[in-house]
Short mmCIF file of C-alpha atoms in Angstrom, two decimals:
data_model
loop_
_atom_site.label_atom_id
_atom_site.label_comp_id
_atom_site.label_asym_id
_atom_site.label_seq_id
_atom_site.Cartn_x
_atom_site.Cartn_y
_atom_site.Cartn_z
CA MET A 1 81.87 118.73 199.78
CA ALA A 2 85.55 119.49 199.16
CA ALA A 3 86.33 122.70 197.35
CA SER A 4 87.36 122.22 193.73
CA LYS A 5 91.01 122.80 192.92
CA ALA A 6 91.75 126.23 191.47
CA ARG A 7 92.71 126.02 187.82
CA VAL A 8 96.08 127.18 186.51
CA VAL A 9 96.14 129.15 183.25
CA ASP A 10 99.27 129.98 181.27
CA ILE A 11 98.64 133.04 179.11
CA HIS A 12 102.25 133.54 178.01
CA THR A 13 103.27 130.41 176.11
CA HIS A 14 104.50 130.25 172.54
CA MET A 15 104.66 127.91 169.57
CA TYR A 16 106.12 128.04 166.08
CA PRO A 17 103.81 125.85 163.95
CA PRO A 18 105.62 123.54 161.48
CA SER A 19 104.55 125.67 158.49
CA TYR A 20 106.08 128.76 160.11
CA ILE A 21 109.35 126.95 160.80
CA LYS A 22 109.55 126.02 157.12
CA ILE A 23 109.40 129.73 156.29
CA LEU A 24 112.26 130.43 158.71
CA GLU A 25 114.30 127.57 157.24
CA SER A 26 114.02 129.13 153.77
CA ARG A 27 115.40 132.51 154.86
CA SER A 28 118.96 133.86 154.62
CA THR A 29 118.48 136.84 156.96
CA ILE A 30 117.05 136.94 160.47
CA PRO A 31 114.68 135.67 161.60
CA LEU A 32 115.80 132.27 160.37
CA VAL A 33 116.46 128.65 161.25
CA ARG A 34 119.94 127.44 160.34
CA ALA A 35 121.54 123.99 160.66
CA PHE A 36 125.19 123.68 161.71
CA PRO A 37 127.27 120.52 161.29
CA GLN A 38 128.63 120.70 164.84
CA THR A 39 125.22 120.31 166.53
CA PRO A 40 122.28 117.93 165.98
CA ASP A 41 119.57 120.54 166.53
CA PRO A 42 119.05 123.42 164.07
CA ARG A 43 119.37 126.87 165.62
CA LEU A 44 116.61 129.46 165.91
CA ILE A 45 118.10 132.91 165.30
CA LEU A 46 115.81 135.85 165.99
CA LEU A 47 117.63 138.82 167.48
CA GLU A 48 119.60 141.58 165.80
CA ALA A 49 122.26 141.05 168.46
CA GLU A 50 122.84 137.55 167.05
CA VAL A 51 123.79 138.66 163.53
CA LYS A 52 127.49 138.99 164.31
CA SER A 53 127.78 135.52 165.82
CA LEU A 54 125.77 134.12 162.88
CA GLU A 55 128.34 135.54 160.45
CA GLU A 56 131.23 134.23 162.55
CA ALA A 57 129.74 130.72 162.81
CA ALA A 58 129.24 130.61 159.03
CA ASN A 59 132.97 131.16 158.50
CA ASP A 60 134.49 129.38 161.51
CA PRO A 61 133.32 125.91 162.67
CA ALA A 62 134.88 126.59 166.07
CA ALA A 63 132.96 129.84 166.63
CA LYS A 64 130.19 130.21 169.18
CA LEU A 65 126.85 129.18 167.72
CA PRO A 66 124.18 131.88 167.42
CA GLY A 67 120.60 131.59 168.62
CA ARG A 68 119.20 128.65 170.54
CA PRO A 69 118.50 124.98 169.80
CA LEU A 70 115.21 124.45 167.99
CA THR A 71 113.91 121.53 170.06
CA SER A 72 110.53 119.81 169.90
CA HIS A 73 109.27 122.25 172.54
CA PHE A 74 109.00 124.95 169.86
CA ALA A 75 106.68 123.21 167.41
CA SER A 76 105.20 120.01 168.82
CA LEU A 77 101.63 120.11 170.11
CA ALA A 78 102.18 116.86 172.01
CA GLN A 79 105.21 118.45 173.67
CA LYS A 80 103.16 121.49 174.68
CA VAL A 81 100.52 119.30 176.32
CA HIS A 82 103.23 117.25 178.05
CA PHE A 83 104.74 120.46 179.39
CA MET A 84 101.33 121.53 180.69
CA ASP A 85 100.73 118.19 182.38
CA THR A 86 104.21 118.19 183.94
CA HIS A 87 103.62 121.62 185.53
CA GLY A 88 99.97 121.25 186.49
CA ILE A 89 98.73 123.75 183.90
CA ASP A 90 95.04 123.27 183.10
CA ILE A 91 94.69 125.78 180.25
CA SER A 92 97.19 127.46 177.93
CA VAL A 93 96.59 130.45 175.67
CA ILE A 94 99.23 129.85 173.02
CA SER A 95 100.63 132.43 170.62
CA LEU A 96 103.10 132.68 167.80
CA ALA A 97 106.42 133.85 169.18
CA ASN A 98 108.33 136.89 167.98
CA PRO A 99 108.77 138.23 165.35
CA TRP A 100 105.30 137.03 164.31
CA LEU A 101 104.52 138.07 160.72
CA ASP A 102 106.40 141.37 160.81
CA PHE A 103 109.18 140.28 158.43
CA LEU A 104 106.88 139.12 155.64
CA SER A 105 106.19 141.14 152.50
CA ALA A 106 102.87 142.92 152.02
CA SER A 107 101.91 140.51 149.24
CA GLU A 108 102.41 137.34 151.29
CA SER A 109 101.66 138.24 154.91
CA GLY A 110 97.86 138.13 154.60
CA LYS A 111 97.71 134.60 153.22
CA ILE A 112 100.40 133.26 155.52
CA GLY A 113 98.77 134.92 158.53
CA GLU A 114 95.44 133.30 157.77
CA SER A 115 97.14 129.91 157.41
CA VAL A 116 99.04 130.24 160.69
CA ASN A 117 95.94 131.33 162.63
CA GLU A 118 93.94 128.47 161.16
CA GLU A 119 96.72 126.10 162.19
CA PHE A 120 96.55 127.37 165.76
CA SER A 121 92.77 126.99 165.71
CA ARG A 122 93.08 123.36 164.61
CA MET A 123 95.60 122.68 167.37
CA CYS A 124 93.23 124.08 169.97
CA GLY A 125 90.42 121.99 168.55
CA GLU A 126 92.42 118.85 169.29
CA HIS A 127 92.34 119.74 173.00
CA PRO A 128 89.05 121.62 173.51
CA GLY A 129 88.88 123.48 176.79
CA ARG A 130 92.63 123.16 177.39
CA LEU A 131 93.98 125.30 174.56
CA PHE A 132 93.08 128.76 173.26
CA PHE A 133 95.20 131.17 171.26
CA PHE A 134 96.14 134.76 170.49
CA ALA A 135 96.10 135.36 166.73
CA ALA A 136 98.86 137.09 164.73
CA LEU A 137 98.05 139.94 162.36
CA PRO A 138 99.61 140.54 158.90
CA LEU A 139 100.64 144.09 159.76
CA THR A 140 102.78 144.53 156.65
CA ALA A 141 99.70 144.05 154.44
CA PRO A 142 97.31 146.82 153.29
CA LEU A 143 94.86 148.08 155.90
CA GLU A 144 91.88 146.29 154.38
CA THR A 145 93.77 142.99 154.64
CA VAL A 146 94.58 143.59 158.30
CA LEU A 147 90.97 144.50 159.09
CA ALA A 148 89.77 141.40 157.24
CA ALA A 149 92.17 139.30 159.32
CA ILE A 150 90.68 140.72 162.54
CA SER A 151 87.20 139.83 161.32
CA HIS A 152 88.39 136.35 160.37
CA VAL A 153 90.03 135.49 163.70
CA ARG A 154 87.05 136.96 165.56
CA GLY A 155 85.08 134.05 164.15
CA LEU A 156 87.55 131.34 165.18
CA GLU A 157 86.17 129.52 168.20
CA TYR A 158 89.36 129.35 170.24
CA CYS A 159 90.77 132.80 169.48
CA ARG A 160 90.80 135.10 172.49
CA GLY A 161 92.96 137.98 171.37
CA ILE A 162 95.79 139.33 169.24
CA ILE A 163 99.51 139.07 169.90
CA LEU A 164 101.22 142.29 168.87
CA GLY A 165 104.80 143.53 168.78
CA THR A 166 105.87 147.07 169.55
CA SER A 167 106.74 148.07 165.97
CA GLY A 168 103.13 148.19 164.83
CA LEU A 169 103.11 149.17 161.16
CA GLY A 170 106.79 150.07 161.47
CA LYS A 171 106.56 153.40 163.29
CA GLY A 172 105.59 152.28 166.80
CA LEU A 173 102.28 151.99 168.62
CA ASP A 174 101.62 155.75 168.70
CA ASP A 175 101.37 155.78 164.89
CA PRO A 176 97.99 157.37 163.93
CA ALA A 177 97.69 154.84 161.10
CA LEU A 178 97.26 152.13 163.75
CA LEU A 179 94.10 153.67 165.20
CA PRO A 180 91.63 151.91 162.86
CA ILE A 181 93.33 148.61 163.69
CA PHE A 182 93.11 149.24 167.43
CA GLU A 183 89.47 150.27 167.00
CA ALA A 184 88.66 147.07 165.10
CA ILE A 185 90.39 144.92 167.73
CA ALA A 186 88.48 146.64 170.52
CA ALA A 187 85.16 146.38 168.64
CA ALA A 188 85.76 142.64 168.17
CA HIS A 189 86.25 142.28 171.96
CA LEU A 190 89.73 140.87 171.42
CA THR A 191 92.45 141.53 173.99
CA ILE A 192 95.92 142.53 172.78
CA PHE A 193 98.85 140.61 174.21
CA LEU A 194 101.76 143.03 173.76
CA HIS A 195 105.15 141.34 173.47
CA PRO A 196 108.59 142.85 172.80
CA HIS A 197 111.07 141.74 170.17
CA TYR A 198 113.02 144.71 168.83
CA GLY A 199 114.79 145.76 172.02
CA LEU A 200 117.26 148.60 171.97
CA PRO A 201 120.04 149.34 169.46
CA ASN A 202 122.98 146.93 169.72
CA GLU A 203 125.33 149.85 170.40
CA VAL A 204 123.70 150.30 173.80
CA TRP A 205 125.16 147.01 175.01
CA GLY A 206 128.76 147.85 174.16
CA PRO A 207 131.48 145.94 172.29
CA ARG A 208 131.80 143.12 174.85
CA ALA A 209 128.15 142.08 174.80
CA SER A 210 128.07 139.66 171.86
CA SER A 211 131.21 137.77 172.87
CA GLU A 212 130.96 137.79 176.67
CA TYR A 213 127.46 138.44 177.97
CA GLY A 214 125.27 135.98 176.07
CA HIS A 215 121.66 137.15 175.68
CA VAL A 216 121.35 138.69 179.14
CA LEU A 217 121.39 142.38 178.20
CA PRO A 218 118.88 142.37 175.31
CA LEU A 219 116.49 139.93 177.02
CA ALA A 220 116.66 141.09 180.64
CA LEU A 221 116.89 144.83 179.91
CA GLY A 222 116.10 145.49 176.25
CA PHE A 223 112.76 143.67 176.17
CA PRO A 224 111.32 145.33 179.32
CA MET A 225 112.43 148.81 178.25
CA GLU A 226 110.98 148.24 174.79
CA THR A 227 107.58 147.49 176.31
CA THR A 228 107.79 150.45 178.67
CA ILE A 229 108.63 152.88 175.88
CA ALA A 230 105.96 151.52 173.52
CA VAL A 231 103.13 151.81 176.05
CA THR A 232 104.27 155.25 177.26
CA ARG A 233 104.18 156.48 173.67
CA MET A 234 100.65 155.11 173.32
CA TYR A 235 99.66 156.91 176.50
CA LEU A 236 101.22 160.25 175.50
CA SER A 237 99.57 160.13 172.07
CA GLY A 238 96.14 159.58 173.64
CA VAL A 239 95.42 156.10 172.24
CA PHE A 240 93.88 154.86 175.48
CA ASP A 241 91.55 157.87 175.73
CA LYS A 242 90.53 157.62 172.08
CA ILE A 243 89.69 153.92 172.40
CA ARG A 244 88.39 153.33 175.92
CA GLN A 245 87.35 149.76 175.06
CA LEU A 246 90.92 148.77 174.17
CA ARG A 247 92.35 146.12 176.52
CA MET A 248 95.98 145.02 176.62
CA ILE A 249 98.00 142.40 178.49
CA LEU A 250 101.64 143.46 178.78
CA ALA A 251 104.32 140.77 178.70
CA HIS A 252 106.93 140.49 181.44
CA SER A 253 104.76 142.32 183.99
CA GLY A 254 104.72 145.48 181.93
CA GLY A 255 108.46 145.86 181.55
CA THR A 256 109.50 148.64 183.91
CA LEU A 257 106.15 150.50 183.88
CA PRO A 258 105.19 149.51 187.45
CA PHE A 259 108.49 150.95 188.71
CA LEU A 260 108.65 154.01 186.45
CA ALA A 261 104.99 155.11 186.29
CA GLY A 262 105.53 157.66 189.05
CA ARG A 263 108.53 159.14 187.28
CA ILE A 264 106.59 159.30 184.01
CA GLU A 265 103.79 161.16 185.79
CA SER A 266 106.22 163.62 187.37
CA CYS A 267 107.84 164.35 184.02
CA ILE A 268 104.41 164.98 182.45
CA VAL A 269 103.23 167.51 185.05
CA HIS A 270 106.59 169.31 184.95
CA ASP A 271 106.86 169.48 181.17
CA GLY A 272 106.33 173.04 179.97
CA GLN A 273 105.21 172.04 176.47
CA LEU A 274 102.58 169.59 177.73
CA VAL A 275 101.31 172.09 180.30
CA ARG A 276 101.00 174.84 177.68
CA GLU A 277 99.14 172.48 175.34
CA GLY A 278 96.71 171.51 178.10
CA LYS A 279 97.85 167.89 178.15
CA ALA A 280 98.94 167.84 181.78
CA GLY A 281 96.07 169.58 183.54
CA LYS A 282 93.04 168.53 185.56
CA GLY A 283 90.81 165.85 184.13
CA ARG A 284 93.67 163.99 182.53
CA ARG A 285 93.69 160.29 183.24
CA THR A 286 97.04 159.42 184.77
CA ILE A 287 99.09 156.49 183.64
CA TRP A 288 98.25 154.91 187.00
CA GLU A 289 94.56 155.04 186.07
CA VAL A 290 95.16 153.54 182.64
CA LEU A 291 97.13 150.71 184.27
CA LYS A 292 94.13 149.90 186.45
CA GLU A 293 91.45 150.35 183.78
CA GLN A 294 92.74 149.19 180.39
CA ILE A 295 95.89 147.23 181.06
CA TYR A 296 96.59 143.78 182.46
CA LEU A 297 100.04 142.40 183.26
CA ASP A 298 101.37 138.90 183.03
CA ALA A 299 103.27 137.49 186.01
CA VAL A 300 106.44 136.59 184.12
CA ILE A 301 108.77 138.52 186.41
CA TYR A 302 110.53 135.75 188.40
CA SER A 303 110.58 137.47 191.80
CA LYS A 304 108.40 138.51 194.71
CA VAL A 305 109.72 142.09 194.51
CA GLY A 306 108.83 142.47 190.84
CA LEU A 307 105.43 140.87 191.26
CA LYS A 308 104.49 143.08 194.21
CA ALA A 309 105.37 146.14 192.12
CA ALA A 310 103.12 144.84 189.34
CA ILE A 311 100.29 144.24 191.81
CA GLU A 312 100.67 147.73 193.27
CA ALA A 313 100.59 149.28 189.81
CA SER A 314 97.73 147.36 188.23
CA GLY A 315 96.03 145.26 190.92
CA ALA A 316 96.04 141.57 191.85
CA ASP A 317 92.82 141.22 189.86
CA ARG A 318 94.72 142.22 186.69
CA LEU A 319 97.74 139.89 186.92
CA MET A 320 97.91 136.60 184.98
CA PHE A 321 100.33 133.71 185.31
CA GLY A 322 102.65 132.80 182.43
CA THR A 323 105.62 130.54 181.70
CA ASP A 324 107.21 131.94 178.51
CA HIS A 325 107.57 128.34 177.32
CA PRO A 326 109.51 127.18 175.28
CA PHE A 327 112.09 129.83 176.11
CA PHE A 328 114.38 129.59 179.17
CA PRO A 329 114.57 125.78 179.36
CA PRO A 330 116.67 124.03 182.02
CA LEU A 331 120.28 123.75 180.91
CA ALA A 332 121.56 121.16 183.38
CA THR A 333 118.57 118.81 183.61
CA ASP A 334 116.15 116.97 181.34
CA GLU A 335 113.85 119.33 179.40
CA GLN A 336 111.06 116.78 179.80
CA GLY A 337 111.00 117.39 183.55
CA GLU A 338 110.17 120.48 185.57
CA TRP A 339 111.51 123.88 184.48
CA GLU A 340 112.94 126.27 187.06
CA SER A 341 111.79 129.22 184.95
CA VAL A 342 108.21 128.10 185.61
CA SER A 343 108.61 127.45 189.33
CA LEU A 344 110.24 130.86 189.82
CA ASN A 345 107.07 132.58 188.56
CA ALA A 346 104.73 130.34 190.57
CA ASP A 347 106.84 130.81 193.71
CA ALA A 348 106.82 134.58 193.23
CA VAL A 349 103.01 134.55 193.24
CA ALA A 350 102.89 132.47 196.42
CA LYS A 351 105.42 134.69 198.18
CA ALA A 352 103.78 137.94 197.06
CA VAL A 353 100.16 137.19 198.01
CA GLY A 354 100.24 133.97 200.04
CA GLU A 355 100.14 130.42 198.73
CA GLY A 356 96.58 129.21 198.14
CA SER A 357 95.08 132.65 198.86
CA GLY A 358 92.21 134.06 196.85
CA GLU A 359 94.60 136.50 195.19
CA ALA A 360 97.01 133.69 194.33
CA ASN A 361 94.22 131.63 192.76
CA ALA A 362 93.12 134.67 190.76
CA ILE A 363 96.62 135.37 189.42
CA MET A 364 97.34 131.71 188.70
CA GLY A 365 94.17 131.26 186.66
CA GLY A 366 90.97 132.93 187.80
CA ASN A 367 91.73 136.32 186.26
CA ALA A 368 92.55 134.85 182.85
CA ILE A 369 89.44 132.66 182.86
CA SER A 370 87.30 135.73 183.53
CA VAL A 371 89.03 138.30 181.32
CA LEU A 372 89.59 135.99 178.33
CA ARG A 373 86.26 134.16 178.69
CA LEU A 374 87.88 130.74 178.83
CA ASP A 375 84.75 129.16 180.30
CA GLN A 376 82.52 129.98 177.35
CA SER A 377 82.45 129.59 173.62
CA PHE A 378 83.25 132.74 171.67
#
C-alpha cells in the first residue's frame, strides 16, 4: 500500500472579515481603509510609518499612495480556499490580521470581538476539517469581559488558540495585569500565536525611510525586533515560570530570538543587579530551555539560514509552516497563481532538513496537526 501524502498546514494566514473591513472604512485615523480616485482598489493603511504618506496623498493626487491594495485576498473566503488549493495547502489556521481589536474602545471591543470570532467560526464551518482559527481578544475591555471572551472562544468548535499582539493591555507582555489572562488562556488549553504590529519608533528609520525605502525597514526589521523584545521581557519578568502550561507560537520564526538567545543569556549572567537579586543563579531556566519547552516558531523566514537557526533554537519538532497570506503578493504576475513568498518558505524547509524527510513533513504540517489538535474536535 502506498504511503499517504503528508498534509500541509498553514498556521500563519490572515483574513479581515467583511464586518471588520466596514469598521476600518468608517475610521479617520489608522488603522483604516481609504479609497483614492486614482486607483480602483481601496487602500489598507495599518502602520504608523504610513501616516505621513496618508496625509500627503489626501492633499496631492500625484503623491505616493499609502498602504496596500485591499484585494479580494483579504476578505473573501472563496479566495482563501482558492489560494490553499493553488499551493497544495490542506489545512489553514486563519486569524484576524494586525491590529486585531486593539484600537477599539473598552465599551465596544467586547461585542465586536465576539462578532468577529463567531464570523471566523462560521467560515470554518463551511469547510470542516480544512479551516480552523485563532481567536482575537478584546484587550481594551475590562478584565471580566476578556476572561468571558476566552471562555466563549474555548467553546467554539474550530478555535485552536488566541492571536495576540505585543502591546497586551497597552504596557507590553510583561505587564502583571496580563497574568490572569495568560492563566485563563493556558487553563483553556489554547495556544497563543504572537504576532507583531507596533514595530519600533519611526525615528529609528531616519528621514529617508518614508519616501525612499517603502515598507522594508519596519516590516523586515521592526517586526522581528518587536517580537524579540516582547518575549525577552516576558522571560525576564518570569511569566513562563509562573505559568508553565502557557504555550506560544512566535510569528516570523521568533524574530531574532534564535540568533540573539545566546547574547541574552550572556547579558543575564553578567548583570550585577540580576546576580544580586538571585535571578541569574543555578536552577534558573535559560531562555534556550523556554524556547524548547513552551515556545513554537512558525517557518515564515524565507531562507535556509534563518530556518536552520530556528531549528537549532527550538527544534524541528516545534517549527510550523506558514504563508503570511494575503500579505506579500506577487507584484509582476497574476495574484490568482502561485506566490513566490509561499515557495520561498517551502523551499527553505526542503533545503534545511531535506525535501520529503520526516522533519520536513513535520514542519510542513505534522507538528501543527499534533500541537493544535487539528485531527480531533475540540
